[in-house]
PDB file of C-alpha atoms in Angstrom:
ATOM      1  CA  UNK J  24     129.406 129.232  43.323  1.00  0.00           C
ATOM      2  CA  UNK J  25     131.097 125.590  43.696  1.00  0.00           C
ATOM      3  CA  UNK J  26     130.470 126.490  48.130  1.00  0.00           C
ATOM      4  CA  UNK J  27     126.729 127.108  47.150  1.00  0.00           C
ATOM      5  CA  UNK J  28     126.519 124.128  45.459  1.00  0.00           C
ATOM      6  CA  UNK J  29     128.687 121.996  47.730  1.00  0.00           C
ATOM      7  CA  UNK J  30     126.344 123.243  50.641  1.00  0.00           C
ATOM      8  CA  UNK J  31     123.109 122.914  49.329  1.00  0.00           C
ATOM      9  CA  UNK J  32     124.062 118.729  48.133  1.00  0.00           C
ATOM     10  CA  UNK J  33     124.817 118.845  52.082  1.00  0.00           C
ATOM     11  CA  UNK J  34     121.806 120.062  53.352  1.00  0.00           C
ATOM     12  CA  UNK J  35     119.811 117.925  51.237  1.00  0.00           C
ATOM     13  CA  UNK J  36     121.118 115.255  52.164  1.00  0.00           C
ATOM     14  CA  UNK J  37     120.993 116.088  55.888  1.00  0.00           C
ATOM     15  CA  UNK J  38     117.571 116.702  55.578  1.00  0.00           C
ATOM     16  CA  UNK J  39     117.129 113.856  53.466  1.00  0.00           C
ATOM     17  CA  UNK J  40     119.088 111.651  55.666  1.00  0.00           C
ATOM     18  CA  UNK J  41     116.790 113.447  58.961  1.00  0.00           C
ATOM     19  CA  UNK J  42     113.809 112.395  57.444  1.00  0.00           C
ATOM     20  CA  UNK J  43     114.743 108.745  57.162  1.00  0.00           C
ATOM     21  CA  UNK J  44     115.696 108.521  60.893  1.00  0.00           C
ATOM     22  CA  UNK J  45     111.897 110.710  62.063  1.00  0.00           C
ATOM     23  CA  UNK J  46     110.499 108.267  59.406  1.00  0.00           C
ATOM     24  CA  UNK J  47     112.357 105.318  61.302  1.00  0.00           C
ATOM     25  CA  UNK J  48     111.634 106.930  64.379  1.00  0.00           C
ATOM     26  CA  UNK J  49     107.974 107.021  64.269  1.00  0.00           C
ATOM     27  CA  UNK J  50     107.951 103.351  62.745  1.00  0.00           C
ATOM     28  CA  UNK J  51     110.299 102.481  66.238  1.00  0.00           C
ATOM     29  CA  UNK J  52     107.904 104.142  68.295  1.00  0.00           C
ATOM     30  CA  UNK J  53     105.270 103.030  66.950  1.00  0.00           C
ATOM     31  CA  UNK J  54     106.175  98.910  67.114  1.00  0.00           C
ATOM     32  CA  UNK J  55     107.150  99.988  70.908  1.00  0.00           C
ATOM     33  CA  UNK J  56     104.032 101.139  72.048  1.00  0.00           C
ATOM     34  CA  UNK J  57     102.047  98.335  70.262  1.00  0.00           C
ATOM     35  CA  UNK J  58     104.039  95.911  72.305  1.00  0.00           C
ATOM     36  CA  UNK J  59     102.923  97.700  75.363  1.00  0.00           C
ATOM     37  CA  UNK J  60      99.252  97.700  74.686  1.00  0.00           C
ATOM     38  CA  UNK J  61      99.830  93.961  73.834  1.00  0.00           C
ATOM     39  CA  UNK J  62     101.484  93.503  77.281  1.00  0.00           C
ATOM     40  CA  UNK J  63      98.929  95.491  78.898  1.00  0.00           C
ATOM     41  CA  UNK J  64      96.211  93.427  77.577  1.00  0.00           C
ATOM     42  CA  UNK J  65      97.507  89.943  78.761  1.00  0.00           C
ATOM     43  CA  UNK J  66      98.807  91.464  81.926  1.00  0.00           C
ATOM     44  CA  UNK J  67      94.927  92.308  82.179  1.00  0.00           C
ATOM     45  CA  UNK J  68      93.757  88.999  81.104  1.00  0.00           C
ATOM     46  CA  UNK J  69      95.939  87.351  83.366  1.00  0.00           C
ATOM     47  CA  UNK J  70      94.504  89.008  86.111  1.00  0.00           C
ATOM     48  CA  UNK J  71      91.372  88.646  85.875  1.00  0.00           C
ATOM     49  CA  UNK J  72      91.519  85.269  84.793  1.00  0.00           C
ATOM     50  CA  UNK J  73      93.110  84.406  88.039  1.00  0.00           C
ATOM     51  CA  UNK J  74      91.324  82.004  90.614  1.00  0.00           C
ATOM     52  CA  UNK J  75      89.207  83.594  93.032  1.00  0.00           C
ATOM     53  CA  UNK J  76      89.940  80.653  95.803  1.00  0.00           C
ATOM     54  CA  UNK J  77      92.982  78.489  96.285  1.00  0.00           C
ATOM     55  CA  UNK J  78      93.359  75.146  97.553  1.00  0.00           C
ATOM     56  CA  UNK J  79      93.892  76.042 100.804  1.00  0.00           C
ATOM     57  CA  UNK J  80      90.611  77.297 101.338  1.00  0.00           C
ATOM     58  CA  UNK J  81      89.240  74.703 100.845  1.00  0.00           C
ATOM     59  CA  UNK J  82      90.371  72.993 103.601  1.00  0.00           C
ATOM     60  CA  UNK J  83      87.773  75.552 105.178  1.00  0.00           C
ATOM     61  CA  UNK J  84      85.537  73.229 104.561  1.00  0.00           C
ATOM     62  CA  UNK J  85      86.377  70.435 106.177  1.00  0.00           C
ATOM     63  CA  UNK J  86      84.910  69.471 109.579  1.00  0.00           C
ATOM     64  CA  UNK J  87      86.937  69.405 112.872  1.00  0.00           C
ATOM     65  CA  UNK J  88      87.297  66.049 114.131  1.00  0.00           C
ATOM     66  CA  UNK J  89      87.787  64.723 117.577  1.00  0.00           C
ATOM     67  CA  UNK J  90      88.841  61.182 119.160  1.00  0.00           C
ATOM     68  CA  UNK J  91      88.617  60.640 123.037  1.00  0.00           C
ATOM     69  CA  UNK J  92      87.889  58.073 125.160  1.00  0.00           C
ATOM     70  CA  UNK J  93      85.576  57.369 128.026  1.00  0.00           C
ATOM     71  CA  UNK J  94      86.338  54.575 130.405  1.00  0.00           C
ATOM     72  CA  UNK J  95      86.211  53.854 134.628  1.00  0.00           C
ATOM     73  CA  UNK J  96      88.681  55.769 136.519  1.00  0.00           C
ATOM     74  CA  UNK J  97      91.442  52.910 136.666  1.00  0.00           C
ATOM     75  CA  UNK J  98      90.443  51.000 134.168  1.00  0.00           C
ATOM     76  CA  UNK J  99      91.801  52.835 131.298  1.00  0.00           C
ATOM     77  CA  UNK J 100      93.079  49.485 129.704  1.00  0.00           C
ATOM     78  CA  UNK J 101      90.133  47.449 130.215  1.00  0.00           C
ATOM     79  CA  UNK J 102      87.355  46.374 127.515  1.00  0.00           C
ATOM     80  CA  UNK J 103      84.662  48.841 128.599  1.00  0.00           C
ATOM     81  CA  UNK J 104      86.329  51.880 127.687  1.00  0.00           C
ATOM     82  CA  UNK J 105      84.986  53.899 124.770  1.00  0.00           C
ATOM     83  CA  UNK J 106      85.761  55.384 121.965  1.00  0.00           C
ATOM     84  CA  UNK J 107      84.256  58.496 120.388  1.00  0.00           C
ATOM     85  CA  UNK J 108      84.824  60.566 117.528  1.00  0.00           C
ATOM     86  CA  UNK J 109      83.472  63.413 116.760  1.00  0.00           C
ATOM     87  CA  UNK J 110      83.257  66.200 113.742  1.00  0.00           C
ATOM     88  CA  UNK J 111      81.476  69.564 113.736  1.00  0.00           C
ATOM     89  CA  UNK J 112      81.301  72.418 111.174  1.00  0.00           C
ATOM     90  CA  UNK J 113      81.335  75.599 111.959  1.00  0.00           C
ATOM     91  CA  UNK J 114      78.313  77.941 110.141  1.00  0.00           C
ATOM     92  CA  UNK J 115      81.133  81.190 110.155  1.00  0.00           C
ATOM     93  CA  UNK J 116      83.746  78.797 107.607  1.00  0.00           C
ATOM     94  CA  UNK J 117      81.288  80.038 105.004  1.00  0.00           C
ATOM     95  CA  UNK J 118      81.362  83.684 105.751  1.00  0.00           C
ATOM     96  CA  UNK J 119      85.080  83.717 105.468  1.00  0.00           C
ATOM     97  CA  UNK J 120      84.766  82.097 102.095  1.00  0.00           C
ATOM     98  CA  UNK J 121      82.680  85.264 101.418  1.00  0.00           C
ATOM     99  CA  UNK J 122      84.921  87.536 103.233  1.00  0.00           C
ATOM    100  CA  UNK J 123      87.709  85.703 100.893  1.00  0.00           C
ATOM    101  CA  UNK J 124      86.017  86.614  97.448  1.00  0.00           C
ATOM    102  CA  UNK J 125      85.657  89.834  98.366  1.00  0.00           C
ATOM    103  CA  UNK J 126      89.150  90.499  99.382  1.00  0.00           C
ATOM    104  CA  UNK J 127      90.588  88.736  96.144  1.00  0.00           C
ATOM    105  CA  UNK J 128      88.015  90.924  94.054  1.00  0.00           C
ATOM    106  CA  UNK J 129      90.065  94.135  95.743  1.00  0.00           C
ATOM    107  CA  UNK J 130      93.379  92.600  94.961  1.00  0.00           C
ATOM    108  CA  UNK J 131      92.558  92.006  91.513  1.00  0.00           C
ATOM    109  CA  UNK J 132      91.055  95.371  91.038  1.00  0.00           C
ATOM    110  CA  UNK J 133      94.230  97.035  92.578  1.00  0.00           C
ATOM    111  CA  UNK J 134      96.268  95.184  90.432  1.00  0.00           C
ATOM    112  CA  UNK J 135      94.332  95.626  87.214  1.00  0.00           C
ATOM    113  CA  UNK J 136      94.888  99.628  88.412  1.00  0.00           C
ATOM    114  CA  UNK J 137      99.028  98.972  88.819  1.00  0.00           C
ATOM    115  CA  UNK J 138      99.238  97.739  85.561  1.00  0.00           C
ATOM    116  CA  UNK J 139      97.459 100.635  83.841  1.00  0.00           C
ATOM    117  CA  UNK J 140      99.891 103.168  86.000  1.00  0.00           C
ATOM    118  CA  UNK J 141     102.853 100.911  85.233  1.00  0.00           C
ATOM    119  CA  UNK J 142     101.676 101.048  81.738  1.00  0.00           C
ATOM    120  CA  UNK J 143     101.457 105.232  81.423  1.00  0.00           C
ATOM    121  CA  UNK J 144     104.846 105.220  82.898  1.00  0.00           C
ATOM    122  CA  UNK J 145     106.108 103.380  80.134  1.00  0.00           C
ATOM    123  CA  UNK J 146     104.303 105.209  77.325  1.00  0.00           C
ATOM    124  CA  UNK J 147     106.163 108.808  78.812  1.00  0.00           C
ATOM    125  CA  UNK J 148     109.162 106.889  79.008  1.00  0.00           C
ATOM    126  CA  UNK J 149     108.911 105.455  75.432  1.00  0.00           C
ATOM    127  CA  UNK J 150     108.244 109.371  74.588  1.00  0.00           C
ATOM    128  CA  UNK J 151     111.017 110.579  76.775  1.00  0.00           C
ATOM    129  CA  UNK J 152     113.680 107.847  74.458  1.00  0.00           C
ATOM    130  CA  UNK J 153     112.559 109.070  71.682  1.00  0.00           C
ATOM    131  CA  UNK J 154     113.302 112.917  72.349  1.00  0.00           C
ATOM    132  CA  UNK J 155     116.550 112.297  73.668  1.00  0.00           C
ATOM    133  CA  UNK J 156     117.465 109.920  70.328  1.00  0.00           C
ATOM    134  CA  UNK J 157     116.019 112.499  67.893  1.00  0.00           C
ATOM    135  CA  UNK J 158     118.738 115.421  70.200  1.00  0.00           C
ATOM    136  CA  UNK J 159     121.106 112.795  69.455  1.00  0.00           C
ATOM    137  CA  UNK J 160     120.870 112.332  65.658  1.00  0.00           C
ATOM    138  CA  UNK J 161     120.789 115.915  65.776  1.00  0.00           C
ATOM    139  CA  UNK J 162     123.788 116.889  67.999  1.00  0.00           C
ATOM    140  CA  UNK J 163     126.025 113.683  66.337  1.00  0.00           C
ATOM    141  CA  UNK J 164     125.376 115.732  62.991  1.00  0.00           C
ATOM    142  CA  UNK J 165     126.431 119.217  64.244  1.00  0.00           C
ATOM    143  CA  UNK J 166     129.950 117.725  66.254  1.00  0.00           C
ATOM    144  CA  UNK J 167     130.746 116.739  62.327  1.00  0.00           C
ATOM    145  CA  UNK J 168     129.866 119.849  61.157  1.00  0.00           C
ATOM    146  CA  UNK J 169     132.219 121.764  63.786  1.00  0.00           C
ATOM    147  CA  UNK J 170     136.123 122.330  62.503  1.00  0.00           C
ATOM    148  CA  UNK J 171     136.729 123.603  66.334  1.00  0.00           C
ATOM    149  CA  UNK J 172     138.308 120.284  68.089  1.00  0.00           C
ATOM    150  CA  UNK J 173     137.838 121.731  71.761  1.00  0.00           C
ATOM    151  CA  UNK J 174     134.394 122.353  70.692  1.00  0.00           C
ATOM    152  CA  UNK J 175     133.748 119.104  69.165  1.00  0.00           C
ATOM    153  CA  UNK J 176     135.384 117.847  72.031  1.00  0.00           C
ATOM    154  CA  UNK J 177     132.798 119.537  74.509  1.00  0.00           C
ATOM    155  CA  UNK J 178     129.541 119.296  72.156  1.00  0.00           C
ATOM    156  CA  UNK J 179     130.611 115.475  72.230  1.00  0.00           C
ATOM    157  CA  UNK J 180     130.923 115.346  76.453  1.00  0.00           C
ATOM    158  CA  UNK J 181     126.678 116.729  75.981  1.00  0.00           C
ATOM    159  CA  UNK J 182     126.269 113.510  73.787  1.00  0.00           C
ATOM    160  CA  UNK J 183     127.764 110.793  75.813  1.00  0.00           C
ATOM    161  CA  UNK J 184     125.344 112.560  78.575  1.00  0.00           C
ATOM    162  CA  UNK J 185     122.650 112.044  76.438  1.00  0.00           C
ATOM    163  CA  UNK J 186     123.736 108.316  75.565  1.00  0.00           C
ATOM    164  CA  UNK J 187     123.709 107.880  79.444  1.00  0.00           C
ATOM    165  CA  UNK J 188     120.503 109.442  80.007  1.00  0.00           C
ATOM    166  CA  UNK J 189     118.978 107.390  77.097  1.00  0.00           C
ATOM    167  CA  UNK J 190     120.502 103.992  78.754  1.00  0.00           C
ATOM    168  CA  UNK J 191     118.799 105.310  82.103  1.00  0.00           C
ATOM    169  CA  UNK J 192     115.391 105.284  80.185  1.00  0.00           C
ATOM    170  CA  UNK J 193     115.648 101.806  78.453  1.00  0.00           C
ATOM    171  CA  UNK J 194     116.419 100.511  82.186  1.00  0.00           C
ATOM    172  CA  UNK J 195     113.391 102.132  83.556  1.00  0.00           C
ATOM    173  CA  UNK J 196     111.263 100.670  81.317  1.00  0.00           C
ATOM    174  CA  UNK J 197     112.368  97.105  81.379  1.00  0.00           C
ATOM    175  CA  UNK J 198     112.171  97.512  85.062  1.00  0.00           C
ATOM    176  CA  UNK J 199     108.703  98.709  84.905  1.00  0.00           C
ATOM    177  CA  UNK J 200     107.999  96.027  81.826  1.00  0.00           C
ATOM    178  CA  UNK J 201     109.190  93.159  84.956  1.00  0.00           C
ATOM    179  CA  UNK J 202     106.940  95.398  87.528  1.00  0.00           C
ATOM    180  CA  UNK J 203     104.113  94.601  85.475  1.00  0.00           C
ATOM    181  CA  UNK J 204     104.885  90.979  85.163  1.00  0.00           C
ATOM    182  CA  UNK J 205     105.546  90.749  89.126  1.00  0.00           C
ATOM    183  CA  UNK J 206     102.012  92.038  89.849  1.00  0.00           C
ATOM    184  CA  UNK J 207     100.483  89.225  87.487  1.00  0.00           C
ATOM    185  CA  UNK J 208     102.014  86.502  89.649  1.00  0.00           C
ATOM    186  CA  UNK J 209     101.694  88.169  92.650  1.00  0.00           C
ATOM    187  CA  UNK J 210      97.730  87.594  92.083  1.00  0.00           C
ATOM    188  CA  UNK J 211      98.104  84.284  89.944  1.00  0.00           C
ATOM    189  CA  UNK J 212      99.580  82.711  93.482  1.00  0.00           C
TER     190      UNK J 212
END
């Protein structure tokens, strides 16, 4: 009667102590993927609020300019040699400031679309670390159930693989989290 009893205050307060991690969990996951729309948004905003033309194009614009002179042939030195300068523009400089705009307008678009992939990566991943902590808290609370050392010892080898695996994930998505950040300077330059 006293094992009933002594079992049941255990399983209650497994379960209640389950439901306060899922509750945690869900709280965790949540926050995480709020912070990713958040990110996604300004990663967005920075892109499109980038500048369609740079300084350097600008010097497109500029005419070409010339200096020679025109003198005798031997008198190069003398006062009656001449001077000229000249500038011309080129009618095509404008085109390729068109050609430009369009190209940066396919950039931008391409990275709005990286950002959105490198976003969805991130979501399964957050997903992903959230599975493999709720196999965790679940396998961390049978190895202290288990009187067996050599099985404790081996259910415990299947957790630190799990740790591992969850430590893989978090690096993924900080790398992808700087992937996303890369692509916004990539077009801010």
């Amino acid at each position: 009667m006293i094992n009933k009893i002594t079992y049941s205050i255990v399983m209650a307060s497994l379960f209640i102590y389950s439901f306060g991690l899922y509750a945690e969990e869900i709280n965790g996951r949540e926050r995480e993927q709020a912070d990713l729309k958040k990110t996604v948004t300004a990663a967005k905003a920075r892109i499109n609020r980038a500048d369609t033309y740079q300084w350097k194009d600008t010097l497109r614009f500029l005419p070409e300019i010339s200096v020679s002179r025109r003198s005798p042939y031997n008198d190069a030195t003398s006062e009656e040699t001449e001077t000229y300068v000249s500038a011309s523009i080129s009618l095509s400089q404008f085109y390729d400031v068109a050609d430009i705009e369009e190209q940066r307008g396919i950039i931008k678009r391409k990275a709005v679309r990286r950002v959105e992939s490198l976003s969805y990566n991130i979501e399964k991943l957050i997903e992903r670390k959230y599975l493999v902590t709720d196999q965790l808290g679940k396998l961390k609370q049978m190895v202290k159930s288990i009187d067996d050392p050599l099985e404790a010892a081996n259910w415990q080898n299947k957790i630190d693989q799990l740790q591992l695996q969850q430590n893989e994930i978090l690096i993924e998505i900080e790398q992808l989290y700087a992937e996303i950040e890369y692509t916004c300077v990539e077009v801010e330059r």
